Short mmCIF file of C-alpha atoms (C1' of nucleotides) in Angstrom, two decimals:
data_model
loop_
_atom_site.label_atom_id
_atom_site.label_comp_id
_atom_site.label_asym_id
_atom_site.label_seq_id
_atom_site.Cartn_x
_atom_site.Cartn_y
_atom_site.Cartn_z
CA UNK A 1 117.98 71.24 84.01
CA UNK A 2 115.96 74.21 82.86
CA UNK A 3 116.76 76.74 85.58
CA UNK A 4 114.34 79.61 85.96
CA UNK A 5 114.69 82.41 88.45
CA UNK A 6 111.49 83.36 90.24
CA UNK A 7 110.80 87.05 89.74
CA UNK A 8 109.53 88.79 92.91
CA UNK A 9 105.90 89.80 92.56
CA UNK A 10 106.50 93.52 93.23
CA UNK A 11 108.91 93.50 90.30
CA UNK A 12 106.42 91.76 88.00
CA UNK A 13 103.82 94.39 88.86
CA UNK A 14 106.17 97.19 87.81
CA UNK A 15 107.29 95.66 84.51
CA UNK A 16 104.10 96.53 82.57
CA UNK A 17 104.59 100.17 83.57
CA UNK A 18 108.03 100.07 82.00
CA UNK A 19 106.63 98.54 78.81
CA UNK A 20 103.98 101.25 78.61
CA UNK A 21 106.42 104.10 79.21
CA UNK A 22 109.04 102.71 76.83
CA UNK A 23 106.47 102.22 74.09
CA UNK A 24 105.53 105.89 74.32
CA UNK A 25 109.24 106.85 74.18
CA UNK A 26 109.77 104.55 71.19
CA UNK A 27 106.97 106.27 69.29
CA UNK A 28 108.62 109.59 70.07
CA UNK A 29 111.74 108.27 68.38
CA UNK A 30 113.84 107.84 71.52
CA UNK A 31 116.52 105.19 70.97
CA UNK A 32 118.04 104.72 74.41
CA UNK A 33 117.03 105.46 77.96
CA UNK A 34 118.71 105.49 81.38
CA UNK A 35 117.36 103.97 84.58
CA UNK A 36 117.34 107.49 86.00
CA UNK A 37 114.95 108.68 83.30
CA UNK A 38 112.60 105.75 83.79
CA UNK A 39 112.73 106.23 87.55
CA UNK A 40 111.84 109.91 87.30
CA UNK A 41 108.90 109.30 84.97
CA UNK A 42 107.43 106.60 87.19
CA UNK A 43 108.45 108.09 90.54
CA UNK A 44 110.68 105.19 91.52
CA UNK A 45 114.25 104.79 92.73
CA UNK A 46 116.74 104.33 89.88
CA UNK A 47 118.46 101.42 91.65
CA UNK A 48 115.11 99.69 91.84
CA UNK A 49 114.60 100.17 88.11
CA UNK A 50 118.02 98.64 87.39
CA UNK A 51 117.25 95.70 89.67
CA UNK A 52 113.95 95.15 87.87
CA UNK A 53 115.58 95.33 84.46
CA UNK A 54 118.19 92.84 85.65
CA UNK A 55 115.36 90.26 85.91
CA UNK A 56 114.93 90.42 82.14
CA UNK A 57 118.61 89.65 81.54
CA UNK A 58 119.20 92.85 79.60
CA UNK A 59 122.49 94.63 80.32
CA UNK A 60 122.96 98.33 79.73
CA UNK A 61 125.91 100.47 78.82
CA UNK A 62 127.42 102.92 81.29
CA UNK A 63 126.85 106.49 80.16
CA UNK A 64 124.15 105.69 77.55
CA UNK A 65 121.78 103.35 79.38
CA UNK A 66 119.50 100.81 77.68
CA UNK A 67 118.30 100.45 74.10
CA UNK A 68 114.56 101.11 74.11
CA UNK A 69 113.74 98.52 71.45
CA UNK A 70 115.69 95.72 73.05
CA UNK A 71 114.34 96.54 76.48
CA UNK A 72 110.72 96.47 75.32
CA UNK A 73 111.23 93.12 73.65
CA UNK A 74 113.00 91.64 76.68
CA UNK A 75 110.29 92.88 79.05
CA UNK A 76 107.52 91.48 76.85
CA UNK A 77 109.39 88.20 76.55
CA UNK A 78 109.89 88.01 80.31
CA UNK A 79 106.19 88.63 80.94
CA UNK A 80 105.41 86.04 78.27
CA UNK A 81 103.42 88.60 76.31
CA UNK A 82 104.88 87.38 73.03
CA UNK A 83 103.27 83.97 73.45
CA UNK A 84 99.53 84.16 73.00
CA UNK A 85 97.49 82.05 75.44
CA UNK A 86 93.93 81.08 74.64
CA UNK A 87 91.52 81.58 77.53
CA UNK A 88 87.88 81.02 78.51
CA UNK A 89 85.84 83.58 80.38
CA UNK A 90 83.05 82.35 82.64
CA UNK A 91 80.18 84.66 83.53
CA UNK A 92 78.97 86.87 80.69
CA UNK A 93 77.58 89.66 82.87
CA UNK A 94 78.54 93.31 82.51
CA UNK A 95 82.01 92.84 83.98
CA UNK A 96 82.59 89.82 81.74
CA UNK A 97 81.44 91.78 78.72
CA UNK A 98 83.80 94.63 79.59
CA UNK A 99 86.73 92.24 79.74
CA UNK A 100 85.70 90.65 76.44
CA UNK A 101 85.61 94.10 74.90
CA UNK A 102 88.96 95.32 76.15
CA UNK A 103 91.40 95.22 73.26
CA UNK A 104 94.48 95.78 75.42
CA UNK A 105 94.69 92.19 76.65
CA UNK A 106 95.64 91.00 73.18
CA UNK A 107 98.82 93.07 73.53
CA UNK A 108 99.54 91.11 76.69
CA UNK A 109 99.26 87.72 75.02
CA UNK A 110 95.73 86.91 76.15
CA UNK A 111 93.20 85.71 73.59
CA UNK A 112 89.71 85.02 74.94
CA UNK A 113 88.25 82.45 72.57
CA UNK A 114 84.92 81.74 74.26
CA UNK A 115 82.66 82.88 77.08
CA UNK A 116 80.40 80.61 79.16
CA UNK A 117 77.16 81.33 80.97
CA UNK A 118 74.27 79.38 82.46
CA UNK A 119 71.64 81.83 81.24
CA UNK A 120 69.78 80.21 78.26
CA UNK A 121 69.04 83.66 76.86
CA UNK A 122 72.76 84.32 76.50
CA UNK A 123 73.94 80.90 75.32
CA UNK A 124 74.41 80.91 71.57
CA UNK A 125 74.79 84.66 71.30
CA UNK A 126 77.97 86.54 70.47
CA UNK A 127 79.33 89.30 72.72
CA UNK A 128 82.14 91.51 71.38
CA UNK A 129 82.87 88.91 68.71
CA UNK A 130 83.19 86.11 71.27
CA UNK A 131 80.65 83.25 71.28
CA UNK A 132 78.79 82.49 74.53
CA UNK A 133 78.60 78.76 75.23
CA UNK A 134 76.75 76.53 77.69
CA UNK A 135 78.29 76.50 81.16
CA UNK A 136 77.56 72.79 81.60
CA UNK A 137 79.94 72.04 78.72
CA UNK A 138 82.79 74.06 80.24
CA UNK A 139 84.95 71.19 81.45
CA UNK A 140 84.59 69.30 78.19
CA UNK A 141 85.56 72.32 76.08
CA UNK A 142 88.55 73.10 78.31
CA UNK A 143 89.93 69.65 77.80
CA UNK A 144 89.20 69.46 74.10
CA UNK A 145 90.78 72.84 73.33
CA UNK A 146 93.67 72.47 75.80
CA UNK A 147 92.78 75.73 77.54
CA UNK A 148 95.20 76.74 80.30
CA UNK A 149 93.71 80.03 81.50
CA UNK A 150 90.25 80.61 82.96
CA UNK A 151 88.80 84.01 83.79
CA UNK A 152 86.13 83.95 86.49
CA UNK A 153 83.56 86.75 86.39
CA UNK A 154 80.66 84.87 87.97
CA UNK A 155 78.86 85.88 91.20
CA UNK A 156 80.72 84.98 94.41
CA UNK A 157 78.55 82.00 95.45
CA UNK A 158 79.37 80.01 92.32
CA UNK A 159 83.03 81.00 91.99
CA UNK A 160 84.33 77.85 93.68
CA UNK A 161 82.34 75.41 91.56
CA UNK A 162 83.39 77.31 88.44
CA UNK A 163 87.03 77.00 89.50
CA UNK A 164 86.53 73.29 90.16
CA UNK A 165 85.13 72.73 86.67
CA UNK A 166 88.03 74.65 85.11
CA UNK A 167 90.58 72.64 87.05
CA UNK A 168 88.93 69.33 86.11
CA UNK A 169 89.16 70.55 82.54
CA UNK A 170 92.93 71.01 82.90
CA UNK A 171 93.24 74.74 83.47
CA UNK A 172 96.54 75.79 85.07
CA UNK A 173 95.88 79.46 85.83
CA UNK A 174 92.80 81.27 87.09
CA UNK A 175 92.18 84.99 86.94
CA UNK A 176 89.55 85.52 89.60
CA UNK A 177 87.39 88.67 89.48
CA UNK A 178 84.89 87.42 92.06
CA UNK A 179 85.36 88.70 95.61
CA UNK A 180 85.67 85.17 97.01
CA UNK A 181 88.73 83.18 98.01
CA UNK A 182 88.87 79.99 95.96
CA UNK A 183 90.60 76.77 97.00
CA UNK A 184 92.81 75.14 94.38
CA UNK A 185 95.51 72.49 94.19
CA UNK A 186 98.97 73.97 94.63
CA UNK A 187 99.88 73.52 90.97
CA UNK A 188 97.17 75.96 89.88
CA UNK A 189 98.10 79.65 89.78
CA UNK A 190 95.39 82.01 91.03
CA UNK A 191 95.55 85.76 90.62
CA UNK A 192 92.91 87.86 92.34
CA UNK A 193 91.80 90.92 90.40
CA UNK A 194 89.58 92.26 93.11
CA UNK A 195 88.33 95.74 92.45
CA UNK A 196 86.95 95.88 95.97
CA UNK A 197 90.48 95.54 97.30
CA UNK A 198 91.68 98.43 95.18
CA UNK A 199 88.70 100.54 96.17
CA UNK A 200 89.38 99.79 99.84
CA UNK A 201 92.88 101.22 99.51
CA UNK A 202 91.54 104.32 97.78
CA UNK A 203 88.86 105.06 100.35
CA UNK A 204 91.08 104.34 103.34
CA UNK A 205 93.92 106.50 102.05
CA UNK A 206 91.53 109.32 101.22
CA UNK A 207 90.32 109.26 104.80
CA UNK A 208 93.86 109.12 106.17
CA UNK A 209 94.90 112.20 104.20
CA UNK A 210 91.75 114.04 105.23
CA UNK A 211 92.35 113.32 108.91
CA UNK A 212 96.04 114.14 108.63
CA UNK A 213 95.25 117.49 107.00
CA UNK A 214 92.78 118.28 109.79
CA UNK A 215 95.34 117.58 112.47
CA UNK A 216 97.78 119.91 110.74
CA UNK A 217 95.15 122.64 110.69
CA UNK A 218 94.38 122.05 114.35
CA UNK A 219 98.05 122.21 115.26
CA UNK A 220 98.75 125.64 113.83
CA UNK B 1 95.09 116.76 117.72
CA UNK B 2 93.18 114.09 115.84
CA UNK B 3 95.73 111.28 115.79
CA UNK B 4 95.25 108.64 113.12
CA UNK B 5 97.42 105.62 112.65
CA UNK B 6 98.37 104.87 109.06
CA UNK B 7 97.35 101.33 108.18
CA UNK B 8 99.97 99.49 106.09
CA UNK B 9 98.75 98.91 102.55
CA UNK B 10 99.12 95.10 102.66
CA UNK B 11 96.79 95.12 105.65
CA UNK B 12 94.22 97.32 103.91
CA UNK B 13 94.22 94.92 100.97
CA UNK B 14 93.38 91.99 103.22
CA UNK B 15 90.58 93.66 105.19
CA UNK B 16 87.92 93.33 102.45
CA UNK B 17 88.60 89.57 102.39
CA UNK B 18 87.83 89.42 106.09
CA UNK B 19 84.61 91.36 105.57
CA UNK B 20 83.55 88.99 102.82
CA UNK B 21 84.34 85.84 104.79
CA UNK B 22 82.75 87.13 108.00
CA UNK B 23 79.59 88.14 106.16
CA UNK B 24 79.22 84.59 104.88
CA UNK B 25 79.77 83.25 108.41
CA UNK B 26 77.24 85.72 109.80
CA UNK B 27 74.61 84.49 107.36
CA UNK B 28 75.34 80.96 108.50
CA UNK B 29 74.52 82.07 112.03
CA UNK B 30 78.07 81.99 113.38
CA UNK B 31 78.40 84.38 116.35
CA UNK B 32 82.12 84.37 117.10
CA UNK B 33 85.27 83.44 115.25
CA UNK B 34 88.94 82.93 116.10
CA UNK B 35 91.92 84.32 114.22
CA UNK B 36 92.92 80.71 113.57
CA UNK B 37 89.65 80.02 111.75
CA UNK B 38 89.94 83.14 109.62
CA UNK B 39 93.56 82.32 108.87
CA UNK B 40 92.74 78.80 107.73
CA UNK B 41 89.91 79.92 105.46
CA UNK B 42 92.04 82.57 103.78
CA UNK B 43 95.35 80.68 103.89
CA UNK B 44 97.09 83.23 106.08
CA UNK B 45 99.08 83.13 109.32
CA UNK B 46 96.90 83.58 112.40
CA UNK B 47 99.28 86.12 113.93
CA UNK B 48 98.94 88.18 110.78
CA UNK B 49 95.16 88.07 111.08
CA UNK B 50 95.36 89.27 114.70
CA UNK B 51 97.73 92.08 113.69
CA UNK B 52 95.34 93.13 110.94
CA UNK B 53 92.36 93.08 113.28
CA UNK B 54 94.34 95.16 115.76
CA UNK B 55 94.27 97.99 113.19
CA UNK B 56 90.49 98.20 113.60
CA UNK B 57 90.80 98.62 117.37
CA UNK B 58 88.68 95.54 118.10
CA UNK B 59 89.91 93.35 120.96
CA UNK B 60 89.05 89.69 121.23
CA UNK B 61 88.56 87.32 124.13
CA UNK B 62 91.01 84.51 124.79
CA UNK B 63 89.40 81.12 124.18
CA UNK B 64 86.38 82.46 122.24
CA UNK B 65 87.89 84.88 119.73
CA UNK B 66 86.04 87.79 118.12
CA UNK B 67 82.33 88.60 117.80
CA UNK B 68 81.46 88.36 114.10
CA UNK B 69 78.99 91.24 114.14
CA UNK B 70 81.26 93.67 115.92
CA UNK B 71 84.21 92.70 113.76
CA UNK B 72 82.33 93.26 110.51
CA UNK B 73 81.17 96.68 111.67
CA UNK B 74 84.65 97.68 112.85
CA UNK B 75 86.24 96.55 109.58
CA UNK B 76 83.67 98.43 107.51
CA UNK B 77 84.13 101.50 109.68
CA UNK B 78 87.90 101.31 109.34
CA UNK B 79 87.65 101.04 105.55
CA UNK B 80 85.17 103.93 105.61
CA UNK B 81 82.57 101.78 103.89
CA UNK B 82 79.84 103.11 106.15
CA UNK B 83 80.26 106.63 104.80
CA UNK B 84 79.02 106.90 101.24
CA UNK B 85 81.17 109.01 98.90
CA UNK B 86 79.75 110.42 95.70
CA UNK B 87 81.98 109.93 92.67
CA UNK B 88 82.21 110.79 88.98
CA UNK B 89 83.31 108.33 86.34
CA UNK B 90 85.03 109.66 83.24
CA UNK B 91 85.02 107.60 80.05
CA UNK B 92 81.77 105.79 79.32
CA UNK B 93 83.28 102.99 77.25
CA UNK B 94 82.75 99.32 77.95
CA UNK B 95 84.98 99.26 81.02
CA UNK B 96 83.25 102.37 82.36
CA UNK B 97 79.85 100.81 81.75
CA UNK B 98 80.89 97.65 83.60
CA UNK B 99 81.93 99.68 86.61
CA UNK B 100 78.68 101.68 86.48
CA UNK B 101 76.79 98.40 86.45
CA UNK B 102 78.59 96.72 89.32
CA UNK B 103 76.30 96.82 92.35
CA UNK B 104 78.99 95.73 94.79
CA UNK B 105 80.64 99.15 95.03
CA UNK B 106 77.59 100.54 96.85
CA UNK B 107 78.38 98.11 99.67
CA UNK B 108 81.84 99.68 99.84
CA UNK B 109 80.52 103.21 100.23
CA UNK B 110 80.95 104.31 96.63
CA UNK B 111 78.07 106.01 94.82
CA UNK B 112 78.71 106.94 91.21
CA UNK B 113 76.37 109.85 90.54
CA UNK B 114 77.37 110.76 86.99
CA UNK B 115 79.49 109.67 84.06
CA UNK B 116 81.27 111.96 81.60
CA UNK B 117 82.25 111.45 77.99
CA UNK B 118 83.28 113.56 75.02
CA UNK B 119 81.27 111.54 72.51
CA UNK B 120 78.18 113.60 71.50
CA UNK B 121 76.29 110.37 70.81
CA UNK B 122 76.66 109.34 74.46
CA UNK B 123 76.13 112.72 76.15
CA UNK B 124 72.58 112.98 77.45
CA UNK B 125 72.01 109.23 77.56
CA UNK B 126 71.69 107.11 80.67
CA UNK B 127 73.86 104.03 81.26
CA UNK B 128 72.93 101.65 84.09
CA UNK B 129 70.78 104.37 85.63
CA UNK B 130 73.64 106.88 85.61
CA UNK B 131 73.42 110.00 83.39
CA UNK B 132 76.23 110.67 80.92
CA UNK B 133 77.27 114.34 80.90
CA UNK B 134 79.50 116.52 78.74
CA UNK B 135 83.22 116.08 79.45
CA UNK B 136 83.87 119.80 78.97
CA UNK B 137 81.67 120.54 82.00
CA UNK B 138 83.55 118.08 84.25
CA UNK B 139 85.51 120.59 86.32
CA UNK B 140 82.46 122.78 86.87
CA UNK B 141 80.29 119.87 88.02
CA UNK B 142 83.00 118.58 90.37
CA UNK B 143 83.19 121.91 92.11
CA UNK B 144 79.47 122.49 92.26
CA UNK B 145 78.69 119.02 93.67
CA UNK B 146 81.76 118.85 95.94
CA UNK B 147 82.89 115.57 94.40
CA UNK B 148 85.99 114.09 96.02
CA UNK B 149 86.46 110.88 94.05
CA UNK B 150 87.07 110.57 90.31
CA UNK B 151 87.20 107.27 88.41
CA UNK B 152 89.26 107.39 85.22
CA UNK B 153 88.31 104.91 82.51
CA UNK B 154 89.42 106.95 79.50
CA UNK B 155 92.06 105.86 76.94
CA UNK B 156 95.66 106.28 78.11
CA UNK B 157 96.55 109.36 76.01
CA UNK B 158 93.89 111.53 77.69
CA UNK B 159 94.24 110.17 81.23
CA UNK B 160 96.51 113.01 82.40
CA UNK B 161 94.28 115.82 81.16
CA UNK B 162 91.29 114.10 82.71
CA UNK B 163 93.11 113.92 86.04
CA UNK B 164 94.06 117.60 85.72
CA UNK B 165 90.43 118.59 85.20
CA UNK B 166 89.34 116.51 88.19
CA UNK B 167 91.98 118.06 90.41
CA UNK B 168 91.09 121.58 89.31
CA UNK B 169 87.52 120.67 90.24
CA UNK B 170 88.63 119.78 93.76
CA UNK B 171 88.85 116.00 93.60
CA UNK B 172 91.00 114.46 96.36
CA UNK B 173 91.20 110.82 95.22
CA UNK B 174 91.56 109.27 91.79
CA UNK B 175 90.88 105.64 90.90
CA UNK B 176 92.83 105.20 87.70
CA UNK B 177 91.91 102.33 85.36
CA UNK B 178 94.01 103.61 82.46
CA UNK B 179 97.42 101.99 82.01
CA UNK B 180 99.22 105.33 82.32
CA UNK B 181 101.07 106.87 85.24
CA UNK B 182 99.46 110.20 86.12
CA UNK B 183 101.19 113.10 87.83
CA UNK B 184 99.31 114.70 90.70
CA UNK B 185 99.98 117.07 93.60
CA UNK B 186 100.99 115.18 96.74
CA UNK B 187 97.67 115.83 98.48
CA UNK B 188 95.77 113.80 95.88
CA UNK B 189 95.49 110.06 96.48
CA UNK B 190 95.86 107.90 93.36
CA UNK B 191 95.08 104.21 93.29
CA UNK B 192 95.96 102.28 90.16
CA UNK B 193 93.50 99.54 89.25
CA UNK B 194 95.49 98.20 86.37
CA UNK B 195 94.21 94.96 84.98
CA UNK B 196 97.32 94.67 82.84
CA UNK B 197 99.40 94.49 86.01
CA UNK B 198 97.29 91.69 87.40
CA UNK B 199 97.37 89.83 84.09
CA UNK B 200 101.15 90.19 84.00
CA UNK B 201 101.43 88.43 87.34
CA UNK B 202 99.13 85.64 86.15
CA UNK B 203 100.97 84.99 82.90
CA UNK B 204 104.43 85.19 84.46
CA UNK B 205 103.55 82.84 87.31
CA UNK B 206 101.92 80.38 84.94
CA UNK B 207 105.14 80.27 82.97
CA UNK B 208 107.25 79.91 86.11
CA UNK B 209 105.23 76.93 87.28
CA UNK B 210 105.35 75.35 83.83
CA UNK B 211 109.11 75.66 83.65
CA UNK B 212 109.55 74.48 87.23
CA UNK B 213 107.44 71.39 86.53
CA UNK B 214 109.50 70.65 83.43
CA UNK B 215 112.74 70.82 85.34
CA UNK B 216 111.35 68.43 87.94
CA UNK B 217 110.41 65.99 85.20
CA UNK B 218 113.85 66.30 83.66
CA UNK B 219 115.51 65.66 87.01
CA UNK B 220 113.85 62.31 87.66
"C1'" DT C 1 91.59 73.61 136.58
"C1'" DA C 2 93.35 72.79 131.85
"C1'" DG C 3 93.46 74.26 127.43
"C1'" DA C 4 92.60 77.32 123.75
"C1'" DT C 5 93.22 81.78 122.17
"C1'" DT C 6 94.59 86.51 122.58
"C1'" DG C 7 98.01 90.36 122.46
"C1'" DT C 8 102.83 91.46 122.34
"C1'" DT C 9 107.67 91.16 121.94
"C1'" DA C 10 111.57 89.32 119.38
"C1'" DA C 11 113.45 87.02 115.24
"C1'" DT C 12 113.22 86.38 110.45
"C1'" DC C 13 112.58 87.38 105.89
"C1'" DG C 14 112.45 89.92 101.70
"C1'" DA C 15 112.31 94.19 99.28
"C1'" DT C 16 114.04 98.82 98.84
"C1'" DT C 17 117.57 102.16 99.22
"C1'" DA C 18 122.36 103.77 99.80
"C1'" DA C 19 127.10 103.55 98.61
"C1'" DC C 20 130.58 102.89 95.36
"C1'" DA C 21 133.84 100.62 92.19
"C1'" DA C 22 133.81 99.44 87.23
"C1'" DT C 23 133.03 101.08 82.67
"C1'" DC C 24 132.10 103.45 78.58
"C1'" DT D 1 140.18 112.64 80.09
"C1'" DA D 2 136.06 113.68 82.98
"C1'" DG D 3 131.60 112.58 83.96
"C1'" DA D 4 127.52 109.96 83.68
"C1'" DT D 5 125.64 105.61 84.24
"C1'" DT D 6 125.83 100.77 85.10
"C1'" DG D 7 126.00 96.59 88.13
"C1'" DT D 8 126.79 94.99 92.74
"C1'" DT D 9 127.50 94.79 97.55
"C1'" DA D 10 126.04 96.42 102.09
"C1'" DA D 11 122.67 98.86 105.02
"C1'" DT D 12 118.05 99.93 105.93
"C1'" DC D 13 113.38 99.39 106.25
"C1'" DG D 14 109.00 97.25 106.83
"C1'" DA D 15 106.16 93.27 106.87
"C1'" DT D 16 105.59 88.55 108.26
"C1'" DT D 17 106.35 84.83 111.31
"C1'" DA D 18 107.76 82.62 115.72
"C1'" DA D 19 107.65 82.45 120.61
"C1'" DC D 20 105.33 83.04 124.75
"C1'" DA D 21 103.19 85.17 128.82
"C1'" DA D 22 98.49 86.75 129.99
"C1'" DT D 23 93.73 85.60 130.09
"C1'" DC D 24 89.30 83.69 129.91
#
DNA sequence: TAGATTGTTAATCGATTAACAATC
DNA sequence: TAGATTGTTAATCGATTAACAATC
């Protein structure tokens, strides 16, 4: 039986930070690194860093730490960044175009091979080197090209029907940029990349610090 | 003393979902809603929903639940979406342009009043109705306009110096879209909106489900 | 009233942090 | 060897879930 250990989501979210930091160190010529060093750079606890690294299966050496090269490769392997997945993006608006134009995703094993839109003025054009196809042919293309990842950048009201079409076409993972919850069968992975959520945290925390600072001033 | 209760971050992240759902219900003419209904729509536990709502200070009525209108207003107030904050965006590339073009942020109390770039070809132009100014004048403009929020969409290598300029200019909160960790004084709030992180979760989970399915097939 | 739903307290769960023996 | 660092076990912490009395 192929046993796979589920990596806790908080750990997964930290791994790309390690890859980024280690890549910078590698370019500086650093050969090995300790969990303490990583922890200090990223403002984390060193035990946490070791626990995270454990998920990749890499073992370090007491006194010297971890080999930068091996660690980068193991992290990328664990995140499946070494296997390139083809993906479709649906909704060629300004957010969609930004995602099409972002080169960094290639590094993470994501290759967007086509965009879809229902606007006749956009269908047939090419945005950032990616062809824009007819939305009504989405399901058919998914199936024919064995696409497993769909990226949803359509307006909220049509997010669900877009997801439905992707799933009928055989998609197994959906990256949802619309602010809507979408219902899917349990075998489909959905990741919400909601900027609104992130902005909410920013604005709330800003207010909390402002009010906390005031109360300190009032106290003295 | 102005006492403010810190809202746990997981709660903050869920609140925008409630706002979105409730707004849809409101437009359908729904007047009141129970925590059970919200929980079912968003696939959460109803106790969790009640705990989250508690953070806003709204109390419900047994049997009937919560008034949709009042709840929306309280949630928006809690997230500080009713107070508009002016913000600067630094880095007018394709990601920056997408953010400038996204109308939804206005709803969340974010008003991007200017963009900054160091590319002479972009300085002086207008993108999505927002003027692009000279990066070297960033600090000065921040101070003069009392800007408290900076949005970083520059390439990773210059993210830190951009943050430094913002902080010197008096910025209190930074929304960082670059993949780099940035160091800031403890009184500056930093929220990382890293798409790479979100993509990592998607790709890893996709692989985990694939491997889990395989092992099930092998077992039978 | 009876029944649904709230608000709250206690139990559970999972992630982070602390402590420390093993190792190079 | 001495000291730094790993890997691991135990303790802590915080968030979620379960249980239930209070209430409309």
